[in-house]
XYZ file of C-alpha atoms in Angstrom:
707
model
C 140.140 153.135 -1.954
C 140.933 156.124 0.248
C 140.344 155.633 3.941
C 136.794 156.643 4.925
C 137.858 159.728 6.910
C 138.829 161.410 3.643
C 135.271 161.270 2.314
C 134.299 164.302 0.278
C 135.468 166.861 2.831
C 136.639 170.170 1.363
C 140.153 171.204 2.358
C 141.922 174.543 2.167
C 145.589 173.682 1.622
C 148.443 175.825 0.436
C 148.700 174.833 -3.222
C 151.616 175.446 -5.555
C 150.459 177.604 -8.501
C 151.696 175.145 -11.118
C 149.823 172.284 -9.427
C 146.596 174.275 -9.245
C 146.888 174.922 -12.949
C 147.550 171.232 -13.621
C 144.487 170.206 -11.605
C 142.285 172.592 -13.562
C 143.285 170.852 -16.773
C 142.246 167.448 -15.469
C 138.712 166.274 -16.234
C 136.477 163.327 -15.449
C 137.194 160.583 -17.967
C 134.722 157.911 -16.831
C 132.328 156.981 -14.041
C 131.423 153.407 -13.216
C 129.712 151.461 -10.462
C 131.816 148.796 -8.784
C 129.318 146.158 -7.749
C 129.013 144.151 -4.563
C 128.921 140.388 -4.142
C 125.635 138.644 -3.398
C 125.121 137.941 0.327
C 126.180 134.540 1.625
C 125.589 134.604 5.398
C 122.178 134.485 7.111
C 122.840 137.895 8.656
C 123.537 139.525 5.286
C 120.665 137.730 3.563
C 118.313 139.197 6.164
C 119.348 142.839 5.868
C 119.200 145.737 3.434
C 122.664 147.041 2.601
C 125.089 148.235 -0.048
C 128.708 147.212 -0.414
C 129.141 148.885 -3.806
C 130.998 152.038 -4.805
C 131.265 154.599 -7.576
C 134.685 154.767 -9.221
C 135.646 157.982 -10.995
C 138.650 157.956 -13.351
C 140.249 161.257 -14.375
C 142.085 162.153 -17.565
C 145.424 162.145 -15.733
C 144.922 158.489 -14.796
C 144.060 159.062 -11.156
C 141.070 157.278 -9.629
C 138.696 158.163 -6.802
C 136.341 155.658 -5.192
C 133.129 156.828 -3.486
C 131.688 154.094 -1.204
C 127.907 153.655 -1.110
C 125.782 152.981 1.940
C 122.074 152.373 2.505
C 120.278 154.713 4.880
C 116.843 153.957 6.328
C 114.483 156.902 6.674
C 111.728 154.990 8.481
C 109.888 151.704 8.697
C 106.258 151.604 7.641
C 105.006 150.826 11.143
C 106.867 153.745 12.734
C 105.133 156.969 13.802
C 106.492 160.296 12.613
C 105.097 163.299 14.430
C 102.124 161.211 15.576
C 101.207 159.499 12.281
C 102.009 155.863 11.477
C 103.698 155.957 8.087
C 101.882 153.020 6.470
C 98.493 153.308 8.197
C 95.416 152.855 5.999
C 92.762 155.538 6.388
C 89.081 155.834 5.525
C 87.343 158.678 3.692
C 87.392 160.819 6.843
C 91.080 160.312 7.519
C 90.586 157.855 10.383
C 92.583 154.618 10.679
C 90.815 151.557 9.252
C 90.778 148.895 11.939
C 91.739 145.255 11.563
C 89.141 143.264 13.524
C 90.211 139.831 12.319
C 91.267 138.880 15.866
C 88.267 139.098 18.239
C 88.456 141.828 20.886
C 91.792 143.100 19.545
C 91.183 145.815 16.940
C 94.346 147.435 15.582
C 94.946 149.764 12.622
C 95.776 148.224 9.264
C 99.395 149.142 8.509
C 101.078 148.401 5.201
C 104.315 146.431 4.952
C 104.593 147.304 1.266
C 106.020 150.775 0.536
C 106.505 151.409 -3.153
C 106.953 154.516 -5.279
C 109.000 157.482 -4.063
C 109.167 161.009 -5.431
C 111.814 163.122 -3.708
C 111.758 166.814 -4.665
C 111.897 170.350 -3.350
C 108.942 172.728 -3.293
C 109.690 176.407 -3.855
C 108.731 178.487 -0.851
C 108.563 175.537 1.563
C 109.148 176.417 5.206
C 112.553 175.531 6.645
C 112.708 172.574 9.017
C 113.541 172.901 12.712
C 116.871 171.185 12.028
C 118.064 174.037 9.835
C 118.643 172.045 6.657
C 117.000 172.279 3.268
C 113.298 171.300 3.365
C 112.459 168.501 0.915
C 109.253 166.612 0.158
C 108.919 162.851 -0.254
C 105.773 161.202 -1.640
C 105.594 157.455 -0.875
C 103.053 154.796 -1.904
C 101.847 152.022 0.412
C 100.749 149.496 -2.166
C 98.828 146.980 -0.051
C 98.719 145.085 3.239
C 100.038 141.534 2.945
C 98.319 139.907 5.937
C 95.724 140.810 8.543
C 96.253 140.057 12.226
C 94.733 136.602 11.765
C 97.435 135.776 9.233
C 95.138 135.822 6.187
C 95.675 137.799 3.004
C 94.472 141.397 3.091
C 95.700 142.207 -0.428
C 93.377 144.625 -2.232
C 90.662 144.373 0.393
C 91.657 147.523 2.281
C 92.161 150.921 0.602
C 95.774 151.807 -0.050
C 97.427 155.040 1.040
C 100.113 157.568 0.295
C 102.222 159.744 2.570
C 103.911 163.108 2.276
C 107.062 163.225 4.393
C 108.936 166.423 5.121
C 112.667 165.722 5.082
C 115.537 167.779 6.378
C 118.534 167.732 4.034
C 121.770 168.477 5.862
C 123.416 171.290 3.925
C 126.950 169.942 4.456
C 126.546 166.171 4.139
C 123.277 165.821 2.219
C 121.958 163.337 4.794
C 118.165 163.124 4.905
C 116.035 162.814 8.039
C 112.226 162.908 8.418
C 110.693 165.697 10.491
C 106.998 165.303 9.665
C 104.638 162.907 7.881
C 101.005 163.228 6.868
C 98.698 161.090 4.761
C 97.531 162.365 1.380
C 93.748 162.839 1.198
C 92.057 160.878 -1.629
C 88.480 161.455 -0.452
C 87.710 163.651 -3.452
C 88.606 160.937 -5.993
C 87.002 157.748 -4.601
C 90.063 156.616 -2.639
C 93.319 155.053 -3.808
C 93.336 151.585 -5.368
C 96.578 149.489 -5.215
C 99.164 152.168 -6.066
C 102.265 150.534 -7.482
C 105.096 152.565 -8.967
C 105.015 156.246 -9.830
C 107.107 159.113 -11.143
C 107.955 162.769 -10.732
C 106.782 164.956 -13.604
C 109.052 167.588 -15.186
C 106.785 170.199 -13.584
C 107.364 168.805 -10.070
C 104.152 166.891 -9.396
C 103.827 163.223 -8.491
C 102.139 160.771 -10.868
C 100.713 157.868 -8.901
C 99.093 154.690 -10.229
C 96.255 152.237 -9.675
C 97.133 148.760 -10.922
C 95.253 145.461 -11.308
C 91.962 147.151 -12.159
C 88.888 145.179 -11.151
C 87.132 143.164 -13.858
C 83.899 145.102 -14.407
C 82.330 142.167 -16.254
C 83.004 139.797 -13.360
C 81.795 142.417 -10.864
C 78.504 142.845 -12.681
C 77.933 139.083 -12.678
C 78.967 138.645 -9.024
C 80.407 141.538 -6.951
C 82.119 139.096 -4.571
C 84.491 138.024 -7.370
C 86.458 141.294 -7.087
C 87.855 143.477 -4.300
C 85.534 146.370 -5.196
C 82.930 145.811 -2.495
C 85.358 145.171 0.373
C 87.467 148.140 -0.728
C 84.416 150.424 -0.842
C 82.928 149.253 2.463
C 86.264 149.798 4.211
C 86.914 153.187 2.662
C 83.460 154.629 3.346
C 82.953 152.610 6.539
C 79.518 151.695 5.223
C 78.448 148.047 4.834
C 75.627 149.054 2.495
C 77.904 150.465 -0.192
C 78.589 148.122 -3.108
C 81.057 150.176 -5.131
C 81.800 150.799 -8.787
C 84.716 149.085 -10.562
C 85.004 152.025 -12.967
C 85.772 154.427 -10.098
C 89.368 153.221 -9.904
C 92.149 152.103 -12.217
C 93.612 155.435 -13.320
C 96.632 157.747 -12.891
C 96.283 160.162 -9.960
C 98.403 163.331 -9.974
C 99.442 164.844 -6.626
C 100.610 168.432 -6.247
C 102.452 169.514 -3.089
C 102.038 173.198 -2.232
C 104.428 175.462 -0.335
C 102.293 175.249 2.834
C 102.719 171.442 2.794
C 99.146 170.751 1.703
C 98.313 168.551 -1.285
C 95.808 168.460 -4.105
C 94.839 165.280 -5.963
C 93.233 164.731 -9.368
C 92.669 161.499 -11.291
C 93.345 161.527 -15.006
C 90.493 159.481 -16.444
C 91.480 160.464 -19.993
C 94.735 158.466 -19.652
C 92.746 155.233 -19.769
C 91.802 152.537 -17.317
C 94.101 149.538 -17.147
C 96.663 148.012 -14.763
C 98.716 151.160 -14.292
C 102.194 150.270 -13.045
C 103.126 153.916 -13.542
C 103.086 156.769 -16.036
C 106.371 158.364 -17.152
C 106.330 161.771 -18.884
C 108.599 162.532 -21.849
C 110.680 165.748 -22.057
C 107.953 167.437 -24.132
C 105.814 167.369 -20.968
C 102.805 165.908 -22.785
C 103.744 162.419 -24.011
C 103.304 159.672 -21.396
C 104.541 156.065 -21.390
C 103.009 153.368 -19.189
C 103.645 149.996 -17.644
C 100.617 147.655 -17.750
C 101.120 144.922 -15.160
C 99.545 141.466 -15.391
C 99.084 138.786 -18.039
C 97.797 139.556 -21.546
C 98.446 143.268 -21.150
C 99.039 146.104 -23.612
C 101.566 148.826 -24.460
C 99.858 152.242 -24.306
C 100.869 155.784 -25.246
C 99.148 159.032 -24.260
C 99.645 162.427 -25.907
C 98.136 165.344 -24.006
C 96.676 168.311 -25.839
C 98.835 170.741 -23.856
C 102.195 170.512 -22.103
C 102.012 170.178 -18.299
C 98.283 169.426 -18.523
C 97.203 165.770 -18.501
C 93.464 166.446 -18.296
C 92.821 165.909 -22.023
C 94.531 163.948 -24.746
C 94.640 161.044 -27.170
C 95.215 157.447 -26.087
C 97.019 154.943 -28.343
C 97.742 151.213 -28.097
C 100.572 149.376 -29.843
C 100.600 146.582 -32.409
C 103.722 144.377 -32.071
C 105.107 143.491 -35.511
C 107.797 140.967 -34.677
C 111.210 140.912 -36.358
C 113.080 138.479 -34.059
C 112.352 135.978 -31.275
C 115.829 136.140 -29.678
C 116.734 137.776 -26.343
C 113.176 138.679 -25.529
C 112.365 139.460 -29.116
C 112.296 142.625 -31.178
C 109.551 144.282 -33.162
C 108.418 147.355 -34.996
C 105.548 149.175 -33.294
C 102.399 150.419 -34.979
C 100.207 152.773 -32.956
C 96.425 152.430 -33.053
C 94.378 155.438 -31.892
C 91.770 154.497 -29.285
C 90.266 157.944 -28.984
C 90.453 161.439 -27.576
C 88.816 162.477 -24.304
C 88.886 164.872 -21.395
C 88.976 163.801 -17.761
C 85.531 165.323 -17.304
C 84.031 163.325 -20.170
C 85.248 159.998 -18.847
C 84.375 160.869 -15.251
C 80.794 161.543 -16.378
C 80.513 157.876 -17.442
C 81.670 156.814 -13.976
C 79.225 159.165 -12.266
C 76.337 157.799 -14.356
C 77.056 154.335 -12.998
C 77.823 152.878 -16.422
C 78.181 149.079 -16.368
C 80.109 146.639 -18.543
C 76.853 145.535 -20.199
C 76.109 149.154 -21.146
C 79.320 149.220 -23.205
C 79.596 145.754 -24.771
C 77.425 143.045 -26.213
C 78.808 139.561 -25.615
C 78.686 136.152 -27.265
C 79.992 132.774 -26.129
C 81.336 131.517 -29.461
C 82.485 132.733 -32.867
C 79.644 134.980 -34.011
C 79.359 137.378 -36.933
C 79.996 140.963 -35.826
C 81.776 139.959 -32.619
C 85.543 140.096 -32.099
C 87.346 137.283 -30.327
C 89.860 138.628 -27.791
C 91.835 137.633 -24.705
C 93.100 140.220 -22.241
C 93.692 141.048 -18.609
C 91.876 141.080 -16.174
C 89.643 138.318 -17.495
C 92.439 136.196 -18.919
C 89.774 134.249 -20.780
C 88.696 134.217 -24.402
C 85.794 136.641 -24.923
C 83.625 137.586 -27.874
C 82.737 141.281 -27.744
C 80.933 143.927 -29.758
C 80.944 147.611 -28.785
C 77.410 148.965 -28.544
C 76.582 151.865 -30.869
C 77.816 155.197 -29.525
C 79.842 153.605 -26.721
C 83.251 153.710 -28.406
C 84.613 156.482 -26.170
C 83.370 154.793 -23.014
C 84.955 151.538 -24.181
C 88.258 153.239 -25.036
C 88.722 154.892 -21.651
C 86.892 152.611 -19.198
C 87.856 149.318 -20.884
C 91.034 150.443 -22.621
C 92.608 147.032 -22.998
C 89.454 145.204 -24.119
C 88.691 147.934 -26.616
C 92.307 148.012 -27.783
C 92.151 144.269 -28.453
C 88.879 144.673 -30.355
C 90.446 147.225 -32.716
C 93.621 145.164 -33.250
C 96.218 146.194 -30.665
C 98.460 143.503 -29.158
C 97.269 142.209 -25.769
C 100.004 139.611 -25.228
C 102.571 141.323 -22.993
C 103.260 139.697 -19.636
C 104.105 141.485 -16.379
C 104.990 144.838 -17.953
C 106.467 146.864 -15.125
C 108.687 149.942 -14.833
C 109.449 152.580 -17.468
C 112.368 155.031 -17.730
C 113.325 157.674 -20.316
C 116.765 158.461 -21.731
C 116.048 161.765 -23.461
C 119.546 162.361 -24.884
C 119.545 159.076 -26.805
C 115.799 159.087 -27.581
C 115.275 155.815 -25.731
C 112.555 154.432 -23.489
C 113.255 151.434 -21.253
C 110.470 149.037 -20.251
C 110.789 146.129 -17.813
C 109.046 142.860 -18.645
C 109.372 140.914 -15.429
C 108.507 137.461 -16.810
C 108.800 136.810 -20.553
C 106.560 133.779 -20.812
C 102.959 132.565 -21.284
C 101.156 135.023 -23.576
C 104.509 136.191 -24.995
C 105.456 132.685 -26.153
C 104.377 131.121 -29.427
C 100.854 129.709 -29.172
C 101.597 126.136 -30.253
C 98.011 125.012 -29.566
C 96.347 127.784 -31.595
C 94.132 128.440 -28.589
C 94.377 132.233 -28.475
C 92.628 134.783 -30.701
C 95.926 136.335 -31.836
C 99.594 135.430 -31.626
C 101.531 138.610 -32.437
C 104.292 137.959 -29.877
C 106.149 134.684 -30.384
C 109.396 134.933 -28.421
C 111.465 132.375 -26.553
C 110.604 131.934 -22.898
C 112.830 133.790 -20.417
C 111.214 133.413 -17.036
C 113.898 135.657 -15.507
C 112.613 138.518 -17.646
C 113.974 141.181 -19.954
C 114.431 144.941 -19.876
C 113.565 146.336 -23.306
C 114.893 149.351 -25.171
C 112.487 151.347 -27.355
C 113.641 153.861 -29.979
C 111.672 157.125 -30.073
C 111.009 159.181 -33.194
C 109.017 162.199 -34.211
C 106.922 162.647 -37.353
C 105.137 159.309 -37.001
C 101.643 158.466 -38.188
C 99.158 156.115 -36.577
C 97.376 153.204 -38.229
C 94.657 155.520 -39.516
C 97.351 157.560 -41.333
C 96.941 160.517 -38.988
C 100.014 162.269 -37.535
C 100.856 161.611 -33.883
C 101.464 164.977 -32.253
C 104.666 164.021 -30.431
C 108.391 163.853 -31.087
C 108.689 160.991 -28.581
C 106.825 158.082 -30.156
C 108.376 154.599 -29.709
C 108.919 153.003 -33.115
C 110.935 149.864 -32.362
C 111.318 147.599 -29.309
C 114.056 145.079 -28.541
C 115.523 143.171 -25.607
C 118.434 144.955 -23.922
C 119.176 143.371 -20.519
C 118.290 139.684 -20.479
C 117.940 137.364 -17.494
C 119.145 133.772 -17.513
C 117.050 130.847 -16.263
C 118.852 127.980 -14.518
C 118.093 124.371 -15.307
C 117.902 123.625 -11.575
C 118.113 125.580 -8.340
C 121.546 126.326 -6.902
C 122.567 125.924 -3.250
C 120.711 129.099 -2.215
C 117.553 128.258 -4.123
C 118.220 130.601 -7.034
C 116.551 129.491 -10.262
C 117.988 132.419 -12.251
C 121.638 133.415 -12.634
C 122.540 135.364 -9.502
C 124.911 137.802 -11.226
C 122.342 138.892 -13.797
C 119.068 140.776 -13.345
C 116.110 138.491 -12.660
C 112.520 139.727 -13.009
C 113.142 143.471 -13.484
C 110.494 145.734 -12.025
C 111.314 149.339 -11.046
C 113.374 151.368 -13.541
C 114.933 154.809 -13.199
C 117.487 156.543 -15.418
C 120.277 158.994 -14.500
C 121.179 161.472 -17.240
C 124.220 162.594 -15.264
C 125.640 159.089 -14.754
C 124.399 157.610 -18.058
C 123.077 154.746 -15.955
C 119.833 152.777 -15.879
C 118.894 151.581 -12.399
C 116.849 148.376 -12.075
C 115.014 147.044 -9.035
C 113.977 143.374 -8.882
C 110.724 141.691 -7.943
C 111.971 138.150 -8.320
C 110.759 134.788 -7.157
C 113.888 133.379 -8.790
C 116.568 135.067 -6.658
C 117.021 134.214 -2.993
C 117.590 137.939 -2.425
C 116.280 140.675 -4.656
C 118.750 143.333 -5.761
C 118.980 146.824 -7.205
C 121.325 147.109 -10.178
C 123.143 149.837 -12.122
C 123.568 149.388 -15.882
C 125.813 151.788 -17.794
C 124.184 152.353 -21.197
C 127.531 153.141 -22.843
C 129.826 150.436 -21.458
C 126.985 147.898 -20.923
C 128.457 147.096 -17.507
C 125.975 145.693 -14.975
C 126.700 146.206 -11.260
C 124.815 145.018 -8.175
C 124.532 147.999 -5.795
C 121.940 146.996 -3.162
C 120.705 143.783 -1.541
C 117.170 143.369 -0.177
C 116.221 140.999 2.692
C 115.264 137.521 1.451
C 111.608 137.260 0.462
C 111.345 141.049 0.103
C 110.955 143.164 -3.006
C 113.023 146.151 -4.182
C 110.598 149.043 -4.736
C 110.358 152.836 -4.751
C 113.295 153.272 -7.142
C 114.014 156.888 -8.063
C 117.365 158.327 -9.056
C 117.727 161.981 -8.066
C 120.523 163.838 -9.831
C 121.919 166.834 -7.979
C 119.242 168.015 -5.556
C 120.801 171.003 -3.756
C 124.231 169.589 -4.591
C 123.619 165.949 -3.620
C 122.495 162.841 -5.513
C 120.405 159.925 -4.232
C 118.974 156.614 -5.340
C 115.713 156.201 -3.451
C 114.972 152.525 -2.857
C 112.460 150.837 -0.551
C 111.828 147.282 0.587
C 108.453 145.624 1.003
C 107.117 142.387 2.561
C 110.452 141.078 4.007
C 110.570 137.293 4.331
C 107.269 136.850 2.533
C 108.401 134.845 -0.486
C 111.591 133.093 0.564
C 112.950 130.365 -1.703
C 115.955 129.516 0.486
C 116.467 125.853 1.393
C 116.481 124.716 5.019
C 118.217 125.143 7.402
C 119.330 128.436 5.822
C 115.732 129.606 5.447
C 115.028 129.246 9.159
C 118.209 131.090 10.094
C 117.412 134.004 7.815
C 113.768 134.060 8.882
C 114.747 134.485 12.529
C 116.857 137.565 11.765
C 114.144 139.079 9.542
C 111.503 138.641 12.232
C 113.715 140.376 14.766
C 114.699 143.236 12.464
C 111.407 143.899 10.689
C 108.844 143.430 13.443
C 107.816 139.868 12.569
C 107.601 140.789 8.886
C 105.094 143.574 9.581
C 107.361 146.434 8.474
C 108.678 147.549 5.113
C 111.463 150.118 4.793
C 111.699 153.522 3.115
C 115.213 154.795 2.450
C 117.963 155.612 -0.019
C 121.431 154.776 -1.301
C 123.863 157.463 -0.155
C 127.332 158.379 -1.395
C 126.691 158.804 -5.125
C 128.703 161.855 -6.205
C 127.283 164.619 -8.340
C 129.365 165.902 -11.234
C 130.086 168.937 -9.079
C 131.467 166.769 -6.275
C 133.655 164.894 -8.744
C 135.112 168.186 -9.971
C 135.363 169.432 -6.396
C 137.532 166.462 -5.476
C 139.554 166.885 -8.649
C 140.413 170.492 -7.847
C 141.010 170.117 -4.097
C 142.127 166.565 -3.444
C 144.720 166.598 -6.218
C 146.887 169.410 -4.859
C 150.372 168.624 -3.510
C 151.990 170.142 -0.414
C 155.481 170.114 1.018
C 155.336 167.118 3.329
C 157.956 168.158 5.918
C 156.768 171.752 6.187
C 153.128 170.802 6.745
C 153.882 167.858 9.042
C 156.238 169.730 11.362
C 153.881 172.733 11.467
C 151.281 170.326 12.859
C 153.515 168.834 15.556
C 154.587 165.662 13.704
C 158.085 164.276 13.289
C 159.532 163.466 9.863
C 162.246 160.934 9.012
C 163.841 160.411 5.576
C 165.122 156.951 4.560
C 167.607 157.224 1.699
C 167.831 153.452 1.072
C 164.287 153.100 -0.194
C 163.604 156.829 -0.737
C 160.739 156.878 1.742
C 159.459 159.335 4.324
C 157.967 158.296 7.673
C 155.733 160.796 9.457
C 154.844 160.131 13.105
C 152.223 161.945 15.138
C 151.329 160.449 18.485
C 150.491 156.766 17.924
C 149.855 157.257 14.201
C 152.297 156.759 11.329
C 152.373 157.606 7.640
C 154.912 156.093 5.213
C 155.331 157.572 1.745
C 157.708 156.461 -1.020
C 158.855 158.769 -3.788
C 157.091 158.115 -7.123
C 154.668 155.693 -5.446
C 150.927 156.311 -5.919
C 150.069 154.707 -2.585
C 150.910 155.346 1.063
C 150.691 153.340 4.276
C 148.575 154.890 7.036
C 148.710 153.029 10.358
C 149.558 149.837 8.503
C 146.832 150.206 5.860
C 147.560 150.927 2.198
C 145.665 153.887 0.732
C 145.610 155.085 -2.870
C 146.891 158.596 -3.614
C 145.426 160.832 -6.318
C 149.005 161.749 -7.333
C 152.248 159.886 -6.706
C 154.545 161.596 -4.216
C 157.592 163.213 -5.785
C 160.567 165.516 -5.247
C 160.252 169.159 -6.288
C 162.808 171.843 -5.437
C 164.480 169.373 -3.030
C 161.237 168.875 -1.110
C 158.976 165.817 -0.890
C 155.552 166.727 -2.252
C 152.478 164.571 -1.522
C 148.679 164.718 -1.673
C 147.466 167.591 0.475
C 144.153 165.965 1.353
C 145.717 162.671 2.470
C 148.353 164.496 4.500
C 145.751 166.798 6.068
C 143.544 163.818 6.897
C 146.446 162.048 8.617
C 147.574 165.101 10.576
C 144.044 165.799 11.814
C 143.807 162.391 13.542
């Protein structure tokens, strides 16, 4: 690895013409992530950091290593330009107060940042720092605990922020200059936003997961979070709420004046939206459906870049293998076509579960026996006449199960698209329970019968065009998943290791966030694991199948907000957040107590999550830049003496020693390394003799002489 001072700095050396020509013929041969070891000390287990690198190999055999670092943008309890990043707000934009401790009201502030969308908005005003203005949308999924130490999950409306970032034009470093909360007052607030994505047309697709059970709410409103959510959001104790008001995909548009608009896409169905990911055709959308007994959905919009109307499908799993998470052919069942306005009209009418379904409590003619999230119980349902569309879009999973779709997936999380290879990747965090064979014949269906892998599996789905649905009608998309199989498989341990791990530490456990880099041919995976003592973010090369750990999260925290950004104004980033540090630690004592003490000190007694990014990932342009500048050779003596250094030749070992002040450089002829102040550094080209002069790497020599 080159010494850090070399970095990616551009140099302007005097280059021999033949060497410049040689450098132009050299190309990038391969790019790979060199992973980091898992943390072992309490200090490392309690912090968020990267010790990984990107290694680029060129066609001439030379290698360049780009070290990675983690950079924090802000903690969720920090104020930026007067606004607390993770503060929860009511309908009027005022902080919602935590009154759980008498006479000590304080704002509810989230410790759980999730989805990020980093992008640039055309026409945005330059920042005061003089860099490129960028926009960052961030979710604040929930609040773990109130001030009294009791769970506040789901009881307080969630929030989203828009941060203005300054991107340094020379280094690419990001720094926040402003932050404001996104206004959801026009769409009934924001319900538990998990992951999200950036659309090809530069808008942010949010999510609302763990939709409230409308049947349970109708029987007893206190059995869901709907009432507490509504009372908090509207600051009105008389409001009861409507479970059908939330559970959709919101779309956020950021305008050049830094204002936002928000719409909810009711026609994309109501279920436990982990996220929606748009295909390259700009109208096909893939989803994660988080929870137990969930479903694989597909949405095809009527028009590109317009998600306000379309057809919703649900998948039937037709199993072909039970190994490595299983594999299956997929049959798509049409649930219906709708517009946002049509579905919203059902919500506005105050439609209830009992308006949509008839129910029975045993096997009854005309009723279908199903089991699905959020109930998780066996139900017997019949759709009331004329209520098929309402059922399809307000009770998408229940209706899907009634018409034969598979409702047996478990903890379906992130989704990523590899357009070049026609692949979709889907994370199944825990492959167990409803995905295992039903040996007791207790469930209504048993389509999925795979072997239990509690550590989870990331699946690969093949996409094809020209497909037909179960009703023999064509699906109007060239990006329809046809087959699904396990790709990256976790490994359960028979017993916990010395750090409390119950899954193999050097493999992914409980995959959650997914993001794919076209430029690097790499799938990035963020963990939400109760089986690893520390959660990690991983890089998986889809060609070489190499898996590399690139980021470690504080123990008990979750890796969230994963977004790979290829070449944004000449720089690449992997956005990655951390939520609820220290909340779910599985470390044994006394290690747990040691780590806990550091976490409390660093993350404000576990009250703060972190928003940030992995820095140092080179763009293809930077790789070529290094190839054309860092690979030139210069006459060592001429350049050294011109810069005030002394040069000594040693004939016995054919080496050159350069001395400048207290610094020394030793170079041997035909050796691809050098010694700088006692440290060995790798050279892009071996030093050699040309025209009776010692020639060596210009960039290394320049870096030494500039000390």
